[in-house]
Short mmCIF file of C-alpha atoms in Angstrom, two decimals:
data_model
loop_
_atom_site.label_atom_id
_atom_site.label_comp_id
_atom_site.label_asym_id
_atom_site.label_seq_id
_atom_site.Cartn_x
_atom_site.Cartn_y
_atom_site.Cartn_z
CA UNK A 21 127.28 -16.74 -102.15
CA UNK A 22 125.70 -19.07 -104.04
CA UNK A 23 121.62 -18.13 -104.90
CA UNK A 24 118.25 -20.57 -104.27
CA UNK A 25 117.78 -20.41 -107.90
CA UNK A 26 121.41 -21.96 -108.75
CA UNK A 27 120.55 -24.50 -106.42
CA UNK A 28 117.60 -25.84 -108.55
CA UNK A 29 117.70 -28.58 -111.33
CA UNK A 30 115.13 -29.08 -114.15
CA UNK A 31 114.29 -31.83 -116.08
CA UNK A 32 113.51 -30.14 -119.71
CA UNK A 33 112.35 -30.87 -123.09
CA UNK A 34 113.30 -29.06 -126.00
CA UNK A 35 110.44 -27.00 -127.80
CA UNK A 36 111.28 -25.08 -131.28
CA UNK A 37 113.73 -22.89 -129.28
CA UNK A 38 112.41 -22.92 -126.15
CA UNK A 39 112.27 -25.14 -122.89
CA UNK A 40 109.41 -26.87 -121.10
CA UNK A 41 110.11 -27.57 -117.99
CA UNK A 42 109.04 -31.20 -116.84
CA UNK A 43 110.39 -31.47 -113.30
CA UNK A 44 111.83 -29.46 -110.84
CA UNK A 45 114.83 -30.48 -108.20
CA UNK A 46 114.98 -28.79 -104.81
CA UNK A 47 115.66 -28.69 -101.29
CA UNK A 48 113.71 -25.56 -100.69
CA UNK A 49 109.77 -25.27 -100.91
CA UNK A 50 109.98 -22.30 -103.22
CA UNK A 51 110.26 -23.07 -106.79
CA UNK A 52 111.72 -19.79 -109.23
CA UNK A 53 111.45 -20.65 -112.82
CA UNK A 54 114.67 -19.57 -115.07
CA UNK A 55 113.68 -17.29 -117.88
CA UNK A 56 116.48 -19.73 -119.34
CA UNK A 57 117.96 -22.82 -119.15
CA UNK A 58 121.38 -23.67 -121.12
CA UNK A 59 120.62 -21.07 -123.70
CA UNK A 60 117.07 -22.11 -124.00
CA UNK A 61 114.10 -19.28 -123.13
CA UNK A 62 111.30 -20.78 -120.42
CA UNK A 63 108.15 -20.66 -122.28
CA UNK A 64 106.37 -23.35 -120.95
CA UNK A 65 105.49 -25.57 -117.49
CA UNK A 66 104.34 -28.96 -118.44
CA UNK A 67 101.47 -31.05 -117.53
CA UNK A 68 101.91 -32.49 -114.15
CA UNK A 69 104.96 -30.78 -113.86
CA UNK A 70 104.51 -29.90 -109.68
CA UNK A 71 102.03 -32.77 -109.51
CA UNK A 72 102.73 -36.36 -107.61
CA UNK A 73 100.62 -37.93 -110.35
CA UNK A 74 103.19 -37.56 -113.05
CA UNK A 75 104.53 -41.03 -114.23
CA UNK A 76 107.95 -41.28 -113.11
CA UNK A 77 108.81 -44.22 -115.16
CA UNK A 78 107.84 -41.38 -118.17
CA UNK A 79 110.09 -39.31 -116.92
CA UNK A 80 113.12 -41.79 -116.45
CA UNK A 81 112.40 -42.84 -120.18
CA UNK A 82 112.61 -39.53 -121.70
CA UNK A 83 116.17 -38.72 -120.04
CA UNK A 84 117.45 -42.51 -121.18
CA UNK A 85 116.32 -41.84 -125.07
CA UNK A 86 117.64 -37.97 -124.93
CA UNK A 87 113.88 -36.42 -125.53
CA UNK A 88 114.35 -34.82 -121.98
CA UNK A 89 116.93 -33.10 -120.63
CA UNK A 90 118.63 -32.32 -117.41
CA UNK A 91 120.13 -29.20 -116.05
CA UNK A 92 122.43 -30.10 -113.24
CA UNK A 93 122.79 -27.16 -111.45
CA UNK A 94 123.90 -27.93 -107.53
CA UNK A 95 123.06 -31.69 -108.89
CA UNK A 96 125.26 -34.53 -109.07
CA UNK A 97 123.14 -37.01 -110.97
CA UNK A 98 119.33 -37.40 -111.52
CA UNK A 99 117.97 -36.94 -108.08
CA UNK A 100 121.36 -36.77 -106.51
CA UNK A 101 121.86 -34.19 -103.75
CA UNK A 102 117.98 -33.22 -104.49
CA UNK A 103 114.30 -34.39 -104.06
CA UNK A 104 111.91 -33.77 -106.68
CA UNK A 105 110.14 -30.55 -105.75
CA UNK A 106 106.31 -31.93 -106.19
CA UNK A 107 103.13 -32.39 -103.89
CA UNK A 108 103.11 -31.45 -100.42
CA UNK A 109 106.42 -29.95 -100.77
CA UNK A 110 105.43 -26.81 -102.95
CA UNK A 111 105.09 -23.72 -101.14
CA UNK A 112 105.59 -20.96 -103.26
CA UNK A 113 106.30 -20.37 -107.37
CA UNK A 114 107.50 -17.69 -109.37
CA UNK A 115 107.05 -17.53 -112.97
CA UNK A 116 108.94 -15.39 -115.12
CA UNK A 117 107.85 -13.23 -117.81
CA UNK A 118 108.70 -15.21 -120.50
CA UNK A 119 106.07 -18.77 -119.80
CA UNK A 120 103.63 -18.52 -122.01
CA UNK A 121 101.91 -21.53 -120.83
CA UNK A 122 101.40 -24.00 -117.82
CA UNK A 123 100.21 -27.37 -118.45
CA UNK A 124 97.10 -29.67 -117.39
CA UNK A 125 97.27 -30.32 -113.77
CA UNK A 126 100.34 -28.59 -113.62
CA UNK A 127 100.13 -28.68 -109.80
CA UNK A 128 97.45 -31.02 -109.16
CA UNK A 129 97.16 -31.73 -105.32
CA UNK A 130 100.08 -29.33 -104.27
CA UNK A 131 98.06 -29.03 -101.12
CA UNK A 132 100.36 -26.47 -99.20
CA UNK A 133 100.90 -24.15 -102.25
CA UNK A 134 100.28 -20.98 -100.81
CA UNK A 135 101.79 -18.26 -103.14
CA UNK A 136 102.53 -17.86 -106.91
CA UNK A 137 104.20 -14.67 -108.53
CA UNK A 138 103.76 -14.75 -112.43
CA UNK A 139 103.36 -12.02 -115.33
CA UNK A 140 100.02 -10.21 -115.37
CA UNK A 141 100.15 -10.76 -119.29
CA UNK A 142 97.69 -13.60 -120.92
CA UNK A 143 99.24 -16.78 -120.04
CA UNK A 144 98.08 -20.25 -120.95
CA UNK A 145 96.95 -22.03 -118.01
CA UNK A 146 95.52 -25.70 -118.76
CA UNK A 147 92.43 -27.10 -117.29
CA UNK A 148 92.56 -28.18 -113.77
CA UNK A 149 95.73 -26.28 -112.83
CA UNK A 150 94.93 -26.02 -109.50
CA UNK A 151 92.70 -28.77 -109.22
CA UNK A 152 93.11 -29.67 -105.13
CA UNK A 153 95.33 -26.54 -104.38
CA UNK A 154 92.90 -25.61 -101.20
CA UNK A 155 95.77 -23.35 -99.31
CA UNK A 156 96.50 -20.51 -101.96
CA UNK A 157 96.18 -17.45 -100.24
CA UNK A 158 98.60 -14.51 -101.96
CA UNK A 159 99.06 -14.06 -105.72
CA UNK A 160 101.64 -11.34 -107.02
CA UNK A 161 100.92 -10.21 -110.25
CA UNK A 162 103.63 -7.96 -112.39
CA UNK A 163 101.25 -5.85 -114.31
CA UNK A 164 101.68 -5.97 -118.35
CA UNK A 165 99.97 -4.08 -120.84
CA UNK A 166 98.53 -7.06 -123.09
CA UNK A 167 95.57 -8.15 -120.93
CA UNK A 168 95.20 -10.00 -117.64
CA UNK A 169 95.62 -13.77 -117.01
CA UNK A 170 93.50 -13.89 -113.41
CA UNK A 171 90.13 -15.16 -114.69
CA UNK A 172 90.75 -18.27 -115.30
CA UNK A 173 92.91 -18.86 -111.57
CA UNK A 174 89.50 -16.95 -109.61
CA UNK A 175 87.01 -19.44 -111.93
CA UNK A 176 89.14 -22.39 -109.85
CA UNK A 177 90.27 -20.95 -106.90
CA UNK A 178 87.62 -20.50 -104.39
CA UNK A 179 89.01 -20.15 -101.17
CA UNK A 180 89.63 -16.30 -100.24
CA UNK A 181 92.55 -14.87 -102.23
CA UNK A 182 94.70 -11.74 -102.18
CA UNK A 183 96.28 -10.20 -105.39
CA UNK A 184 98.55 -7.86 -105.37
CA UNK A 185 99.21 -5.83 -108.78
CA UNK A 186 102.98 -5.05 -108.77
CA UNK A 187 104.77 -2.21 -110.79
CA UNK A 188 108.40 -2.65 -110.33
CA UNK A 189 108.67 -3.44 -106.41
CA UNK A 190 105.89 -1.54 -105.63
CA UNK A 191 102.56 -2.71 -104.93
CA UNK A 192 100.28 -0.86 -107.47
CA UNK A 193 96.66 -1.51 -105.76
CA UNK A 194 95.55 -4.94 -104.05
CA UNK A 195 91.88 -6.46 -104.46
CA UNK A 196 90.46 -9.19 -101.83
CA UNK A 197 88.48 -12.24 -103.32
CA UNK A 198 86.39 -13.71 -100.54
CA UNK A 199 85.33 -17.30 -100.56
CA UNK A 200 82.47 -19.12 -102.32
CA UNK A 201 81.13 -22.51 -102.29
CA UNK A 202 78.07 -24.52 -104.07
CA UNK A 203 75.87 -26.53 -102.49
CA UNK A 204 73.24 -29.05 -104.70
CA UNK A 205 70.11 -28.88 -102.37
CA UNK A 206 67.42 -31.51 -103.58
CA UNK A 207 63.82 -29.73 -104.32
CA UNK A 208 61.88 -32.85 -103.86
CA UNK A 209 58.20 -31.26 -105.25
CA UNK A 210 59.88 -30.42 -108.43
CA UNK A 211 62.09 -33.20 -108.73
CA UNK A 212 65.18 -31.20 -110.07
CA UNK A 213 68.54 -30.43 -108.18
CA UNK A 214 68.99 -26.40 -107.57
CA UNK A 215 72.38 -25.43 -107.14
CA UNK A 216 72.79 -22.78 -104.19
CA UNK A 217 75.95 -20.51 -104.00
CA UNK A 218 77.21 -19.08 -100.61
CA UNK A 219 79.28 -16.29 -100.12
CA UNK A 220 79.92 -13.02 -101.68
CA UNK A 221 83.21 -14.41 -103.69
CA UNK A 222 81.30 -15.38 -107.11
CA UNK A 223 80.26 -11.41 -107.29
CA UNK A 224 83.50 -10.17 -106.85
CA UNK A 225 85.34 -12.39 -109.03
CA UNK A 226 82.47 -11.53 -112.22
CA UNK A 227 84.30 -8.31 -111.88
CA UNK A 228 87.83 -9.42 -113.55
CA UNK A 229 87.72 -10.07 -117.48
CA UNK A 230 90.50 -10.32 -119.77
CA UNK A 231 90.72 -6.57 -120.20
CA UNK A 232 91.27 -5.86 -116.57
CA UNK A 233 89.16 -5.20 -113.21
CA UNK A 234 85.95 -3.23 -113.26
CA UNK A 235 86.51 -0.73 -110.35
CA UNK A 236 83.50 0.59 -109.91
CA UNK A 237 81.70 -2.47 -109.87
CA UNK A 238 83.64 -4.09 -107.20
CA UNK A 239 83.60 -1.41 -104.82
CA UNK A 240 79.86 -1.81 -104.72
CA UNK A 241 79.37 -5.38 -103.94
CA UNK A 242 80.74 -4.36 -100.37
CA UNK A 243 77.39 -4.37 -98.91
CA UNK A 244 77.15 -7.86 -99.68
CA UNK A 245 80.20 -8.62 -98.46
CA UNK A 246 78.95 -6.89 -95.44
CA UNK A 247 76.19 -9.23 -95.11
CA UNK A 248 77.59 -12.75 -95.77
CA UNK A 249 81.75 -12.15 -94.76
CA UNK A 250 83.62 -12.48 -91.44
CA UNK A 251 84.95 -9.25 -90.02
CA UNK A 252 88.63 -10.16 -91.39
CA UNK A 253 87.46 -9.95 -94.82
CA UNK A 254 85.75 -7.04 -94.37
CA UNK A 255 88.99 -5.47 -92.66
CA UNK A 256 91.01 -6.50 -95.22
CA UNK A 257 88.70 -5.28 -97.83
CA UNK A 258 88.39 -2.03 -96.65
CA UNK A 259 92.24 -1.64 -95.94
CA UNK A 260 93.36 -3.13 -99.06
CA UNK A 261 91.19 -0.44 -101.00
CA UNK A 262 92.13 2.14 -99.26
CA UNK A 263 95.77 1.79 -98.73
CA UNK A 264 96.34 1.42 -102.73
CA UNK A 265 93.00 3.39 -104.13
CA UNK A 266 93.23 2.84 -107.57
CA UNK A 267 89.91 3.96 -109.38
CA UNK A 268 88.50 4.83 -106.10
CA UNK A 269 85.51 7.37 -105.98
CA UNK A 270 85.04 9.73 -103.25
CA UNK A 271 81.60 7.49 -102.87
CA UNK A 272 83.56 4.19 -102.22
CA UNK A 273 86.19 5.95 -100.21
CA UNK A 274 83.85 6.60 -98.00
CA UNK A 275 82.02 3.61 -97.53
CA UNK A 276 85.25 1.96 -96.49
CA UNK A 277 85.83 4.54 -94.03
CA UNK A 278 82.60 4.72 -92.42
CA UNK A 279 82.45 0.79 -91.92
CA UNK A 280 86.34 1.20 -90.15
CA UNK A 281 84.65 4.18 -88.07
CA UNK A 282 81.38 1.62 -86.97
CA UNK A 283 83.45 -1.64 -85.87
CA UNK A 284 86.73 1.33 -85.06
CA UNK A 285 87.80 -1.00 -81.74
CA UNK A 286 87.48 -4.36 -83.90
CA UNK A 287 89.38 -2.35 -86.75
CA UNK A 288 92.06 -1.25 -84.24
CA UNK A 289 92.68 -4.70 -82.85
CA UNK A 290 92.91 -6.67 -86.61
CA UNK A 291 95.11 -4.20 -87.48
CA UNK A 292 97.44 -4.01 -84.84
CA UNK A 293 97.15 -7.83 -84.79
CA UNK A 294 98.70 -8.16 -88.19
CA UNK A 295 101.11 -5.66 -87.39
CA UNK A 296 100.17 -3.33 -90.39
CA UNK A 297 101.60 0.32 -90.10
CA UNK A 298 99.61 1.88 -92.70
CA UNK A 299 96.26 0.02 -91.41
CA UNK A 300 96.83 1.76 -87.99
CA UNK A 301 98.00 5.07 -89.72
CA UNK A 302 94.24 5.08 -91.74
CA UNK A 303 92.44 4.20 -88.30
CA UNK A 304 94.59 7.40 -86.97
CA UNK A 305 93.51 9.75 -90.01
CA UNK A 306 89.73 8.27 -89.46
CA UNK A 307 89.22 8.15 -85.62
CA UNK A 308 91.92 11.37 -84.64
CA UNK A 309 89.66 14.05 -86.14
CA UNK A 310 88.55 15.48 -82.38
CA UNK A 311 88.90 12.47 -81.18
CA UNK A 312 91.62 12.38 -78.69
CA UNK A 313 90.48 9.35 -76.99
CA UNK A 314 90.20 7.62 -80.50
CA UNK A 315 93.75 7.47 -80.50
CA UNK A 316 94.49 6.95 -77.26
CA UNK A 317 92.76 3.47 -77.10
CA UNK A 318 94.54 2.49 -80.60
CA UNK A 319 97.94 3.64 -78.65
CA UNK A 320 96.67 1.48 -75.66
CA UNK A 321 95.47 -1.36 -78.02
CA UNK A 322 99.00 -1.80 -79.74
CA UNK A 323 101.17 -1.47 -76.10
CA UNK A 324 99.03 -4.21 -75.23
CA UNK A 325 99.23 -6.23 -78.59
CA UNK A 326 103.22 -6.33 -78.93
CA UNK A 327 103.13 -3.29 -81.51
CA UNK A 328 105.55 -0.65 -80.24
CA UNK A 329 105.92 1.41 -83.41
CA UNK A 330 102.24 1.70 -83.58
CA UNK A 331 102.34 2.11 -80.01
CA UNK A 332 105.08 5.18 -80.26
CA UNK A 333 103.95 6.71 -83.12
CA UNK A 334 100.33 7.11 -81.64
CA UNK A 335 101.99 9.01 -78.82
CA UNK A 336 104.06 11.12 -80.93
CA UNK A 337 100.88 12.25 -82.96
CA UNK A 338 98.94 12.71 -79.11
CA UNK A 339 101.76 14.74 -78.35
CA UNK A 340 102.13 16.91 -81.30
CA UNK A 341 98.44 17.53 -80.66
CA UNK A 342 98.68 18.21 -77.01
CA UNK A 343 101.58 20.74 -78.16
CA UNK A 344 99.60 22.42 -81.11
CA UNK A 345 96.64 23.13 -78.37
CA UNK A 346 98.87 24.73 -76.43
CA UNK A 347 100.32 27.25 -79.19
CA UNK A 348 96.70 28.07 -80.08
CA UNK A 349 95.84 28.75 -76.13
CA UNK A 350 98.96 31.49 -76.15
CA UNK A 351 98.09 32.95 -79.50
CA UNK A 352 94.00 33.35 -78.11
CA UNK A 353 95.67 35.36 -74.88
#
């Protein structure tokens, strides 16, 4: 069976040993980067590269005078059996470990880019990388030990984000970046333009540097987030941190737990709505404590949302209850 990633072409130049990849040839919407290409390591996407606003003739010149190359993998000729994978078309990207370095307006106006998976390493991204990339909502990050190359992606992404901080397969601990947005509003007495930020995403983006994510800090900017955020946020928030509780105090433990137990029938429905086991499983831990009718409407909630192994395993836990009262009833008489 032949794989996606055979089924890609690249237009490549030569750099000192290593490839930079110019162009990319698909009939998917996912793009995965080759650590190599004809013997060549990957250490570099190139300016434009995912862009519509690269100069084709450019391209077309650099093949016809041998500075660029082309790997024809499921390819007859240049732009044979493929379309260049650019624009609109980008969905998803995965970079391998071994880029080093993504180029100016690398995907300028890939307005339905939604994911990218890369190396949590420091990696070279050029200004305006996402410059008009409005629809990222996931990034997968494979943790490394030499630093963290976020920063720069949260200073230009501003629309919500969710990164999740992978060792091996395994998601190591996930952190939700809310939205933020600047407004100029004219002050007209003093003559001067004051710049007004909305939205608590500005805070919890301050709390990434190069050395890595400042815990603490971030789990106490959620009573801000609290005052400016939609409940979704919130939710995920809340279950994010608790599901993967990396650095978590006891203090911010239970702040995400007491805000679940306040809004526990809007919590109930957003998570059986997105169909997340482990979010209902926390609501069960939270809510079941005494609180047999807790878990009955959370049973009730996913029957009626299209959720039957929330549904069943709600029951189970009512009836292991039901079965443990019992035992204690015989062992009183």
């Amino acid at each position: 069976m032949v794989s996606k990633l055979q089924l890609q072409s690249f237009v490549y130049e030569k750099k000192e040993g290593s490839a930079a990849i110019w162009r990319c040839f698909s009939n998917e919407e996912r793009a995965e980067i080759p650590e190599e290409l004809e013997g060549l390591r990957v250490s570099e996407l190139a300016p434009y590269a995912f862009s519509e606003h690269m100069d084709e003739r450019v391209l077309q010149q650099g093949l016809e005078e041998g500075r660029l190359f082309l790997s024809r993998a499921g390819m007859d000729s240049f732009g044979g059996q493929q379309e260049p994978l650019k624009g609109r078309k980008l969905r998803e990207i995965l970079l391998p470990d071994t880029v080093e370095k993504v180029g100016k307006y690398c995907f300028y106006n890939c307005e339905h880019l939604e994911k990218l998976e890369f190396a949590g390493g420091r990696l070279d991204w050029g200004s305006g990388v996402f410059t008009g990339c409005h629809q990222i909502k996931k990034l997968q990050i494979r943790q490394r030990e030499e630093g963290l190359s976020l920063r720069e992606i949260l200073e230009e992404v501003r629309e919500e984000l969710r990164v999740d901080f992978m060792e091996g397969n395994q998601i190591s601990f996930r952190l939700v970046f809310p939205e933020f947005y600047e407004e100029g509003v004219e002050n007209t007495p003093a003559r001067i333009l004051e710049n007004h930020v909305h939205g608590s995403g500005i805070l919890y983006r301050n709390c990434v540097g190069a050395k890595g994510v400042d815990f603490r800090r971030y789990d106490r900017l959620f009573p801000h987030a609290k005052a400016q955020e939609p409940g979704r946020v919130l939710f995920d928030l809340a279950f994010g941190r608790l599901k993967y509780p990396k650095e978590l105090s006891g203090e911010g433990e239970r702040q995400y737990r007491d805000f679940l137990a306040e809004e526990w029938e809007a919590a109930c429905a957003y998570a059986v709505s997105s169909k997340d086991m482990e979010a209902v499983k926390i609501l069960a831990r939270i809510f079941s404590d005494g609180d047999r009718r807790g878990m009955e409407k959370l049973a009730d909630l996913a029957a009626s949302g299209n959720f039957p192994e929330a549904s069943g395993w709600c029951m189970d836990c009512l009836a292991e209850k039901k079965q443990g009262k019992k035992r204690r009833r015989r062992l009183e008489l």
